[in-house]
Short mmCIF file of C-alpha atoms in Angstrom, two decimals:
data_model
loop_
_atom_site.label_atom_id
_atom_site.label_comp_id
_atom_site.label_asym_id
_atom_site.label_seq_id
_atom_site.Cartn_x
_atom_site.Cartn_y
_atom_site.Cartn_z
CA MET A 1 -13.93 12.34 -12.70
CA ARG A 2 -16.40 9.95 -14.36
CA ARG A 3 -13.81 7.18 -14.28
CA TRP A 4 -13.12 7.88 -10.57
CA LEU A 5 -16.82 7.68 -9.65
CA ALA A 6 -17.33 4.55 -11.70
CA THR A 7 -14.44 2.85 -9.95
CA ALA A 8 -15.67 3.98 -6.53
CA SER A 9 -19.15 2.68 -7.31
CA ILE A 10 -17.84 -0.70 -8.36
CA MET A 11 -15.70 -0.91 -5.25
CA MET A 12 -18.55 0.13 -2.98
CA ALA A 13 -20.92 -2.40 -4.50
CA GLY A 14 -18.33 -5.14 -4.14
CA VAL A 15 -17.40 -4.47 -0.57
CA LEU A 16 -21.00 -3.99 0.58
CA SER A 17 -22.01 -7.31 -0.92
CA LEU A 18 -18.97 -8.83 0.77
CA ALA A 19 -20.05 -7.53 4.15
CA ALA A 20 -23.55 -8.88 3.55
CA CYS A 21 -22.24 -12.30 2.36
CA GLY A 22 -24.38 -11.83 -0.72
CA GLY A 23 -24.50 -14.30 -3.57
CA GLY A 24 -23.98 -13.80 -7.24
CA GLY A 25 -20.79 -12.97 -9.02
CA GLY A 26 -19.60 -11.73 -12.31
CA GLY A 27 -17.26 -8.88 -12.96
CA GLY A 28 -15.04 -7.75 -15.74
CA GLY A 29 -11.33 -7.45 -16.16
CA GLY A 30 -10.24 -11.06 -16.18
CA SER A 31 -11.19 -14.71 -16.12
CA THR A 32 -12.67 -16.25 -13.00
CA GLN A 33 -11.58 -19.74 -14.07
CA GLN A 34 -8.68 -21.62 -12.55
CA PRO A 35 -5.75 -22.07 -14.95
CA ALA A 36 -5.35 -25.52 -16.40
CA ALA A 37 -2.61 -27.84 -15.13
CA SER A 38 0.49 -28.11 -17.29
CA GLY A 39 3.12 -30.82 -17.66
CA GLY A 40 1.73 -32.85 -14.78
CA LYS A 41 2.29 -29.97 -12.37
CA GLN A 42 -0.35 -28.21 -10.33
CA GLN A 43 -0.63 -24.54 -11.23
CA VAL A 44 -0.87 -22.43 -8.09
CA GLU A 45 -2.83 -19.26 -8.82
CA VAL A 46 -1.27 -16.33 -6.96
CA PHE A 47 -3.49 -13.26 -7.14
CA SER A 48 -1.90 -9.84 -6.55
CA TRP A 49 -1.64 -6.34 -7.99
CA TRP A 50 2.13 -6.43 -8.45
CA THR A 51 2.59 -5.68 -12.13
CA GLY A 52 4.76 -2.54 -12.19
CA PRO A 53 8.54 -2.18 -12.15
CA GLY A 54 10.06 -3.03 -8.79
CA GLU A 55 7.03 -4.87 -7.45
CA ALA A 56 6.90 -7.30 -10.38
CA ASP A 57 10.64 -7.90 -9.97
CA GLY A 58 10.19 -8.76 -6.31
CA LEU A 59 7.34 -11.15 -7.11
CA ALA A 60 9.46 -12.82 -9.80
CA ALA A 61 12.27 -13.34 -7.27
CA MET A 62 9.90 -15.14 -4.87
CA ARG A 63 8.41 -17.11 -7.75
CA LYS A 64 11.85 -18.44 -8.64
CA ILE A 65 12.39 -19.71 -5.10
CA PHE A 66 8.92 -21.25 -4.99
CA GLU A 67 9.42 -23.22 -8.20
CA GLN A 68 12.93 -24.31 -7.21
CA GLN A 69 11.69 -25.65 -3.89
CA ASN A 70 8.42 -27.16 -5.14
CA SER A 71 8.92 -29.24 -8.27
CA ALA A 72 5.31 -30.50 -8.18
CA TYR A 73 3.91 -27.00 -8.66
CA SER A 74 4.13 -24.26 -11.22
CA PHE A 75 3.38 -20.62 -10.47
CA PHE A 76 0.45 -18.94 -12.20
CA ASP A 77 0.73 -15.15 -11.97
CA ALA A 78 -2.83 -13.81 -11.73
CA ALA A 79 -1.75 -10.22 -11.04
CA VAL A 80 -4.15 -7.41 -11.99
CA ALA A 81 -2.64 -4.05 -12.90
CA GLY A 82 -3.44 -0.96 -10.86
CA GLY A 83 -1.57 0.64 -7.96
CA SER A 84 -2.94 0.02 -4.45
CA GLY A 85 -5.00 -2.91 -5.73
CA ASP A 86 -8.37 -1.19 -6.24
CA LYS A 87 -9.04 -2.95 -9.56
CA ALA A 88 -7.68 -6.24 -8.25
CA LYS A 89 -9.94 -6.14 -5.18
CA ALA A 90 -13.04 -5.54 -7.30
CA LEU A 91 -12.23 -8.57 -9.49
CA LEU A 92 -11.29 -10.66 -6.45
CA GLU A 93 -14.70 -10.01 -4.90
CA SER A 94 -16.44 -11.40 -7.98
CA LYS A 95 -14.26 -14.53 -7.87
CA LEU A 96 -14.93 -15.11 -4.18
CA GLN A 97 -18.67 -14.68 -4.52
CA ALA A 98 -18.71 -17.04 -7.49
CA GLN A 99 -16.91 -19.59 -5.27
CA GLN A 100 -13.92 -19.57 -7.62
CA PRO A 101 -11.20 -18.26 -5.32
CA PRO A 102 -7.58 -18.05 -6.37
CA ASP A 103 -5.31 -20.39 -4.45
CA THR A 104 -3.93 -17.40 -2.54
CA PHE A 105 -4.40 -13.66 -2.78
CA GLN A 106 -2.60 -10.53 -1.66
CA GLY A 107 -4.18 -8.29 0.96
CA HIS A 108 -3.04 -5.48 3.21
CA ALA A 109 -2.56 -6.50 6.82
CA GLY A 110 -5.02 -4.90 9.19
CA ALA A 111 -8.61 -3.76 8.81
CA GLU A 112 -8.72 -4.46 5.07
CA LEU A 113 -9.01 -8.21 5.67
CA GLN A 114 -11.91 -7.95 8.14
CA GLY A 115 -14.60 -8.20 5.47
CA TYR A 116 -13.10 -11.35 4.01
CA ILE A 117 -12.83 -12.89 7.48
CA LYS A 118 -16.41 -12.01 8.47
CA ALA A 119 -17.69 -13.40 5.19
CA GLY A 120 -15.96 -16.71 5.92
CA TYR A 121 -13.70 -16.56 2.89
CA LEU A 122 -10.38 -17.21 4.66
CA GLU A 123 -8.81 -20.12 6.48
CA ASP A 124 -7.19 -19.62 9.86
CA LEU A 125 -3.40 -19.80 9.40
CA THR A 126 -2.51 -20.26 13.05
CA PHE A 127 -1.37 -23.80 12.20
CA LEU A 128 1.28 -22.36 9.87
CA TYR A 129 2.46 -19.85 12.48
CA ASP A 130 2.85 -22.67 14.98
CA GLU A 131 4.67 -24.91 12.49
CA LEU A 132 7.11 -22.21 11.36
CA LYS A 133 7.31 -20.46 14.77
CA LEU A 134 6.40 -17.19 13.07
CA LYS A 135 5.21 -15.51 16.27
CA ASP A 136 8.85 -15.55 17.37
CA ILE A 137 9.97 -13.98 14.07
CA PHE A 138 7.35 -11.32 13.25
CA PRO A 139 6.98 -8.17 15.40
CA ALA A 140 4.25 -8.50 18.01
CA GLN A 141 2.40 -5.39 16.82
CA LEU A 142 2.24 -6.81 13.31
CA VAL A 143 0.85 -10.14 14.51
CA ASP A 144 -1.77 -8.22 16.50
CA GLN A 145 -2.88 -6.31 13.39
CA ILE A 146 -3.46 -9.49 11.38
CA SER A 147 -5.18 -11.38 14.19
CA VAL A 148 -8.93 -11.52 14.79
CA GLU A 149 -10.18 -13.10 18.01
CA GLY A 150 -6.88 -14.87 18.48
CA LYS A 151 -6.73 -16.30 14.95
CA ILE A 152 -4.32 -15.25 12.21
CA TYR A 153 -5.45 -15.01 8.61
CA SER A 154 -2.48 -13.83 6.55
CA VAL A 155 1.28 -14.10 6.13
CA PRO A 156 3.01 -10.69 5.88
CA VAL A 157 5.79 -10.41 3.32
CA ASN A 158 7.01 -6.92 4.12
CA ILE A 159 6.64 -3.59 5.87
CA HIS A 160 6.10 -0.48 3.76
CA ARG A 161 6.24 3.16 4.77
CA SER A 162 3.51 5.39 3.36
CA ASN A 163 4.78 8.79 4.55
CA VAL A 164 7.73 9.44 2.26
CA LEU A 165 8.38 12.73 0.47
CA TRP A 166 10.34 12.03 -2.71
CA TYR A 167 12.00 15.01 -4.34
CA ASN A 168 14.43 16.05 -7.04
CA PRO A 169 17.42 17.88 -5.48
CA SER A 170 18.22 19.82 -8.66
CA VAL A 171 14.70 21.13 -9.06
CA LEU A 172 14.65 22.26 -5.43
CA LYS A 173 18.01 24.00 -5.82
CA GLU A 174 16.84 25.79 -8.96
CA ALA A 175 13.75 27.00 -7.07
CA GLY A 176 15.78 28.24 -4.11
CA VAL A 177 14.53 25.54 -1.72
CA SER A 178 17.52 24.67 0.48
CA ALA A 179 16.20 21.45 2.05
CA ALA A 180 13.23 19.12 2.17
CA PRO A 181 10.37 20.90 3.99
CA LYS A 182 9.70 19.59 7.49
CA THR A 183 6.36 21.26 8.19
CA ILE A 184 3.12 21.78 6.28
CA ASP A 185 3.77 25.53 6.07
CA GLU A 186 7.31 24.98 4.77
CA PHE A 187 5.91 22.55 2.20
CA VAL A 188 3.40 25.08 0.86
CA ALA A 189 6.13 27.72 0.63
CA ALA A 190 8.39 25.33 -1.29
CA LEU A 191 5.58 24.38 -3.68
CA GLU A 192 5.01 28.06 -4.44
CA LYS A 193 8.71 28.60 -5.21
CA VAL A 194 8.76 25.65 -7.61
CA LYS A 195 5.60 26.89 -9.32
CA ALA A 196 7.26 30.26 -9.89
CA LYS A 197 10.06 28.48 -11.78
CA GLY A 198 7.64 26.78 -14.15
CA LYS A 199 8.13 23.20 -12.95
CA VAL A 200 5.42 20.88 -11.62
CA PRO A 201 5.41 21.47 -7.85
CA LEU A 202 3.72 18.19 -6.89
CA SER A 203 3.23 15.21 -9.19
CA ILE A 204 0.11 13.10 -8.67
CA GLY A 205 -1.02 9.76 -10.06
CA SER A 206 -4.35 8.01 -10.42
CA GLU A 207 -7.29 8.47 -8.09
CA TRP A 208 -6.05 6.44 -5.13
CA THR A 209 -2.87 8.53 -4.87
CA VAL A 210 -5.00 11.52 -3.84
CA THR A 211 -6.28 9.59 -0.82
CA HIS A 212 -2.67 8.61 -0.17
CA LEU A 213 -1.77 12.32 -0.15
CA LEU A 214 -4.70 13.03 2.16
CA GLU A 215 -3.59 10.52 4.81
CA ASN A 216 -0.14 12.09 4.83
CA VAL A 217 -1.48 15.62 5.26
CA LEU A 218 -3.83 14.48 8.02
CA LEU A 219 -0.91 12.89 9.88
CA GLY A 220 1.37 15.87 9.27
CA SER A 221 -1.22 18.36 10.45
CA LEU A 222 -2.84 16.49 13.36
CA GLY A 223 0.13 14.61 14.81
CA THR A 224 0.39 10.89 15.52
CA ASP A 225 -1.95 10.53 18.50
CA ALA A 226 -4.75 12.65 17.03
CA TYR A 227 -4.43 10.89 13.67
CA ASN A 228 -4.67 7.44 15.26
CA ALA A 229 -7.66 8.58 17.32
CA LEU A 230 -9.64 9.21 14.12
CA PHE A 231 -10.11 5.45 13.74
CA LYS A 232 -11.27 4.73 17.28
CA PRO A 233 -14.84 4.76 18.60
CA GLY A 234 -16.15 8.26 19.23
CA ALA A 235 -13.71 9.96 16.84
CA ASN A 236 -14.65 13.50 15.84
CA TRP A 237 -14.08 14.05 12.13
CA ASN A 238 -15.89 17.40 12.41
CA SER A 239 -13.35 18.97 14.77
CA PRO A 240 -11.66 22.31 13.99
CA GLU A 241 -8.33 20.45 13.88
CA VAL A 242 -9.58 18.20 11.09
CA THR A 243 -10.97 21.25 9.28
CA LYS A 244 -7.55 22.90 9.40
CA ALA A 245 -5.89 19.72 8.15
CA LEU A 246 -8.30 19.47 5.23
CA GLU A 247 -7.75 23.12 4.34
CA SER A 248 -4.02 22.37 4.23
CA PHE A 249 -4.73 19.34 2.04
CA ALA A 250 -6.75 21.48 -0.37
CA LYS A 251 -3.98 24.06 -0.54
CA ILE A 252 -1.31 21.42 -1.19
CA TYR A 253 -3.46 19.67 -3.79
CA SER A 254 -3.89 22.97 -5.64
CA TYR A 255 -0.21 22.69 -6.61
CA ALA A 256 -0.61 19.22 -8.15
CA GLY A 257 0.18 18.75 -11.81
CA ASP A 258 -1.92 16.90 -14.35
CA PRO A 259 -2.93 13.49 -12.96
CA GLN A 260 -0.85 10.63 -14.35
CA ASP A 261 -2.17 7.15 -15.09
CA ASP A 262 -0.69 5.67 -11.91
CA TRP A 263 1.98 6.26 -9.28
CA GLN A 264 4.90 5.18 -11.49
CA PRO A 265 4.60 7.91 -14.16
CA ALA A 266 4.01 10.46 -11.38
CA ALA A 267 7.18 9.34 -9.61
CA LYS A 268 9.06 9.37 -12.92
CA GLN A 269 8.26 13.08 -13.31
CA VAL A 270 10.34 13.69 -10.16
CA ALA A 271 13.20 11.44 -11.24
CA ASP A 272 13.31 13.08 -14.68
CA GLY A 273 13.38 16.60 -13.24
CA GLN A 274 9.94 17.59 -14.49
CA ALA A 275 8.47 17.83 -10.98
CA ALA A 276 9.84 18.72 -7.57
CA PHE A 277 7.88 16.55 -5.13
CA ASN A 278 5.83 13.38 -4.92
CA ILE A 279 4.37 11.89 -1.74
CA MET A 280 4.30 8.14 -2.18
CA GLY A 281 5.09 4.96 -0.29
CA ASP A 282 8.57 3.55 -0.26
CA TRP A 283 7.79 1.11 -3.06
CA ALA A 284 8.82 4.09 -5.18
CA TYR A 285 12.41 3.48 -4.08
CA GLY A 286 12.59 0.17 -5.94
CA TYR A 287 11.18 1.85 -9.03
CA PHE A 288 13.70 4.72 -8.85
CA HIS A 289 16.69 2.60 -7.92
CA ASN A 290 16.37 -0.74 -9.75
CA PRO A 291 18.26 -1.17 -13.07
CA PRO A 292 16.49 0.02 -16.24
CA GLU A 293 15.13 -3.43 -17.10
CA GLY A 294 13.00 -3.29 -13.94
CA GLY A 295 13.10 0.34 -12.88
CA LEU A 296 14.53 3.72 -13.80
CA GLY A 297 18.16 3.09 -12.88
CA LYS A 298 18.42 6.47 -11.17
CA THR A 299 21.07 7.55 -8.65
CA SER A 300 19.92 8.31 -5.11
CA LYS A 301 20.80 11.68 -3.60
CA THR A 302 21.41 12.97 -7.15
CA ASP A 303 18.38 12.11 -9.29
CA PHE A 304 16.08 11.66 -6.31
CA ASP A 305 16.13 12.01 -2.55
CA TRP A 306 13.72 11.41 0.32
CA ALA A 307 12.51 12.67 3.67
CA PRO A 308 9.51 12.02 5.92
CA ALA A 309 6.38 13.68 4.56
CA PRO A 310 6.04 17.22 5.97
CA GLY A 311 5.02 17.22 9.62
CA THR A 312 5.45 13.44 10.05
CA GLU A 313 9.07 13.07 11.13
CA GLY A 314 9.34 10.54 13.96
CA THR A 315 6.26 8.59 12.83
CA TYR A 316 6.15 5.52 10.60
CA LEU A 317 2.89 5.50 8.62
CA TRP A 318 2.93 1.81 7.87
CA LEU A 319 1.30 -0.95 5.88
CA SER A 320 2.12 -4.56 5.14
CA ASP A 321 1.49 -6.72 2.09
CA SER A 322 0.41 -10.22 3.02
CA PHE A 323 -0.97 -13.40 1.48
CA THR A 324 -3.98 -15.43 2.51
CA LEU A 325 -5.40 -18.96 2.17
CA PRO A 326 -8.96 -18.81 0.78
CA LYS A 327 -11.42 -21.50 1.75
CA GLY A 328 -12.06 -23.78 -1.22
CA ALA A 329 -8.69 -23.13 -2.86
CA LYS A 330 -8.35 -25.68 -5.65
CA HIS A 331 -4.66 -26.29 -4.93
CA ARG A 332 -4.56 -25.80 -1.17
CA ASP A 333 -1.27 -27.65 -0.64
CA GLY A 334 0.38 -25.55 -3.32
CA ALA A 335 -0.97 -22.40 -1.72
CA VAL A 336 0.47 -23.44 1.65
CA ALA A 337 3.82 -24.06 -0.07
CA TRP A 338 3.65 -20.49 -1.47
CA LEU A 339 2.83 -19.08 1.96
CA LYS A 340 5.89 -20.83 3.39
CA VAL A 341 8.10 -19.13 0.80
CA ALA A 342 6.43 -15.77 1.48
CA ALA A 343 7.10 -16.21 5.21
CA SER A 344 10.67 -17.43 4.83
CA LYS A 345 13.86 -15.48 5.38
CA GLU A 346 15.04 -16.46 1.88
CA GLY A 347 11.80 -15.34 0.26
CA GLN A 348 11.59 -12.00 2.07
CA ASP A 349 15.25 -11.19 1.46
CA ALA A 350 14.77 -11.92 -2.26
CA PHE A 351 11.58 -9.89 -2.51
CA ASN A 352 11.99 -6.76 -0.42
CA PRO A 353 15.19 -5.14 -1.76
CA LYS A 354 13.62 -5.20 -5.23
CA LYS A 355 10.18 -4.07 -4.05
CA GLY A 356 11.55 -1.18 -2.02
CA SER A 357 10.32 -2.43 1.35
CA ILE A 358 11.78 -3.92 4.51
CA PRO A 359 11.13 -7.47 5.71
CA ALA A 360 8.37 -8.39 8.12
CA ARG A 361 10.79 -10.86 9.72
CA THR A 362 13.14 -9.57 12.38
CA ASP A 363 15.99 -11.94 11.42
CA ALA A 364 16.48 -10.84 7.81
CA ASP A 365 19.93 -10.17 6.37
CA LYS A 366 20.36 -6.48 7.16
CA SER A 367 23.33 -6.17 4.79
CA LEU A 368 20.87 -6.39 1.88
CA TYR A 369 19.03 -3.26 2.99
CA THR A 370 21.11 -0.24 2.08
CA ASP A 371 20.55 3.38 1.12
CA TYR A 372 16.87 4.28 1.69
CA LEU A 373 16.10 0.80 3.05
CA ALA A 374 18.70 1.16 5.80
CA ASP A 375 16.92 4.33 6.94
CA ALA A 376 13.60 2.50 6.89
CA LEU A 377 14.89 -0.40 9.02
CA LYS A 378 16.19 2.04 11.60
CA ASP A 379 13.03 4.15 11.71
CA TRP A 380 10.71 1.12 11.90
CA SER A 381 12.30 0.09 15.18
CA SER A 382 12.41 3.59 16.71
CA ASN A 383 9.47 5.66 15.39
CA LYS A 384 5.89 5.98 16.60
CA LEU A 385 3.45 3.98 14.46
CA ALA A 386 0.39 5.14 12.56
CA GLY A 387 -1.69 2.99 10.22
CA SER A 388 -2.31 3.81 6.57
CA ILE A 389 -5.84 4.62 5.40
CA GLN A 390 -5.48 3.89 1.71
CA HIS A 391 -3.48 0.73 2.28
CA GLY A 392 -5.78 -1.11 4.62
CA VAL A 393 -4.35 -0.80 8.13
CA SER A 394 -6.75 1.67 9.75
CA VAL A 395 -10.02 1.25 7.84
CA ASN A 396 -11.92 -1.66 6.35
CA GLN A 397 -12.94 -1.81 2.71
CA PRO A 398 -16.45 -0.28 2.95
CA TRP A 399 -15.01 2.61 4.97
CA LEU A 400 -12.20 3.11 2.49
CA ALA A 401 -14.64 3.03 -0.42
CA ALA A 402 -16.64 5.82 1.24
CA ILE A 403 -13.48 7.84 1.88
CA ASN A 404 -12.40 7.44 -1.72
CA GLU A 405 -15.83 8.57 -2.89
CA ALA A 406 -15.59 11.71 -0.75
CA VAL A 407 -12.09 12.42 -2.04
CA GLY A 408 -13.21 11.81 -5.61
CA LEU A 409 -15.99 14.36 -5.26
CA PHE A 410 -13.49 16.83 -3.79
CA VAL A 411 -11.23 16.45 -6.84
CA GLY A 412 -14.08 17.80 -8.94
CA SER A 413 -15.51 20.39 -6.55
CA LYS A 414 -12.56 21.49 -4.36
CA ASP A 415 -15.18 21.90 -1.61
CA VAL A 416 -13.47 21.38 1.77
CA LYS A 417 -16.72 21.51 3.76
CA ALA A 418 -18.26 18.81 1.58
CA LEU A 419 -15.09 16.72 1.92
CA GLN A 420 -15.19 16.96 5.71
CA LYS A 421 -18.87 16.02 5.77
CA GLY A 422 -18.18 13.06 3.51
CA LEU A 423 -15.37 11.83 5.73
CA ALA A 424 -17.46 12.31 8.87
CA ASP A 425 -20.39 10.46 7.31
CA ALA A 426 -18.07 7.61 6.28
CA ALA A 427 -16.77 7.26 9.83
CA ALA A 428 -20.28 7.36 11.27
CA ALA A 429 -21.51 4.68 8.85
CA ASN A 430 -18.62 2.42 9.83
CA ALA A 431 -19.46 2.86 13.53
CA GLN A 432 -23.02 1.58 13.07
#
């Protein structure tokens, strides 16, 4: 709990100073200096939070293409460990305020980038979209999400789905659960049956994964339209419907096992048969499926299976990883070269099958996307859309920091009324 609150405080301080364009800098966890050039090549500093199995493999695949196509540059991996990027974003803020930006950095498409844009940290990338004709290649709704006043500030690499229920078929069978639960009530009943058999009903990771669980329960309880309305002006976070959703969240969370260090060890509990369920984004697929040198090497439909999170069938709770061009990047041309690889068909087809995501481009090689990824491609084009909270689509960084603080306090208190008040206060503060 102390670690959660410390992290939330650091994040809140960083994002508030960002919104205020404050000066100063500093921050722990890594160097704020640009890497030195090597062998006559310019080192392009690529800042991300892709360090775990699956995601690191996808980044390495794009890196290989970048260095093959750009002999004048070498790739400097400035990734900071920590799922969802909370630690990376805190360090990034200190670098930006110290006017020592990386050459390019990862960000979630949508509201997450608004603070950086308002602070004047990012270059407009419309020139790159025009040069590469990306508006003809990326879905219109995605371009809309990464545009501000007609300008575009990031290059999306992928589309992820947040609302995936991962489960172990053998554990469910042993507990007498015949199929993946489709409703919140069915989910609670299944969790109780698993608990009675002595297995972990629901595995959970580090602090941010609890907010990830919350967004899924909100969507599953409220429905798509009411969920999306929570992020529009005049939203009522104090409604009886939200109260009911939060009570369901509290009930579901009561079945969670001991928190793991991050999402990977929590997912591994499912794959190893120690736990029945885990609600996580589809990046977990790459971790489950990839060979042991980069993943768990598990067999789908046997060691693990998937379904939409309870109550969310027919809705794609989405997010997109993207890369930006900071103003003052030391190796701007190298950063633009990286962005071209990230936007390319070759780059996205190398990255996404390993990451466990589908391409942002509409012309990707569909034969590469099999098993879970084939389902995701189909659902992306046919489902209703809802934006992730934790992963930057629906809320900006100060709002997310306040949500995470409210969720962190709930983890210690289990007080649903206090949680609802915290979420309502966070929404009200963002509206001011």
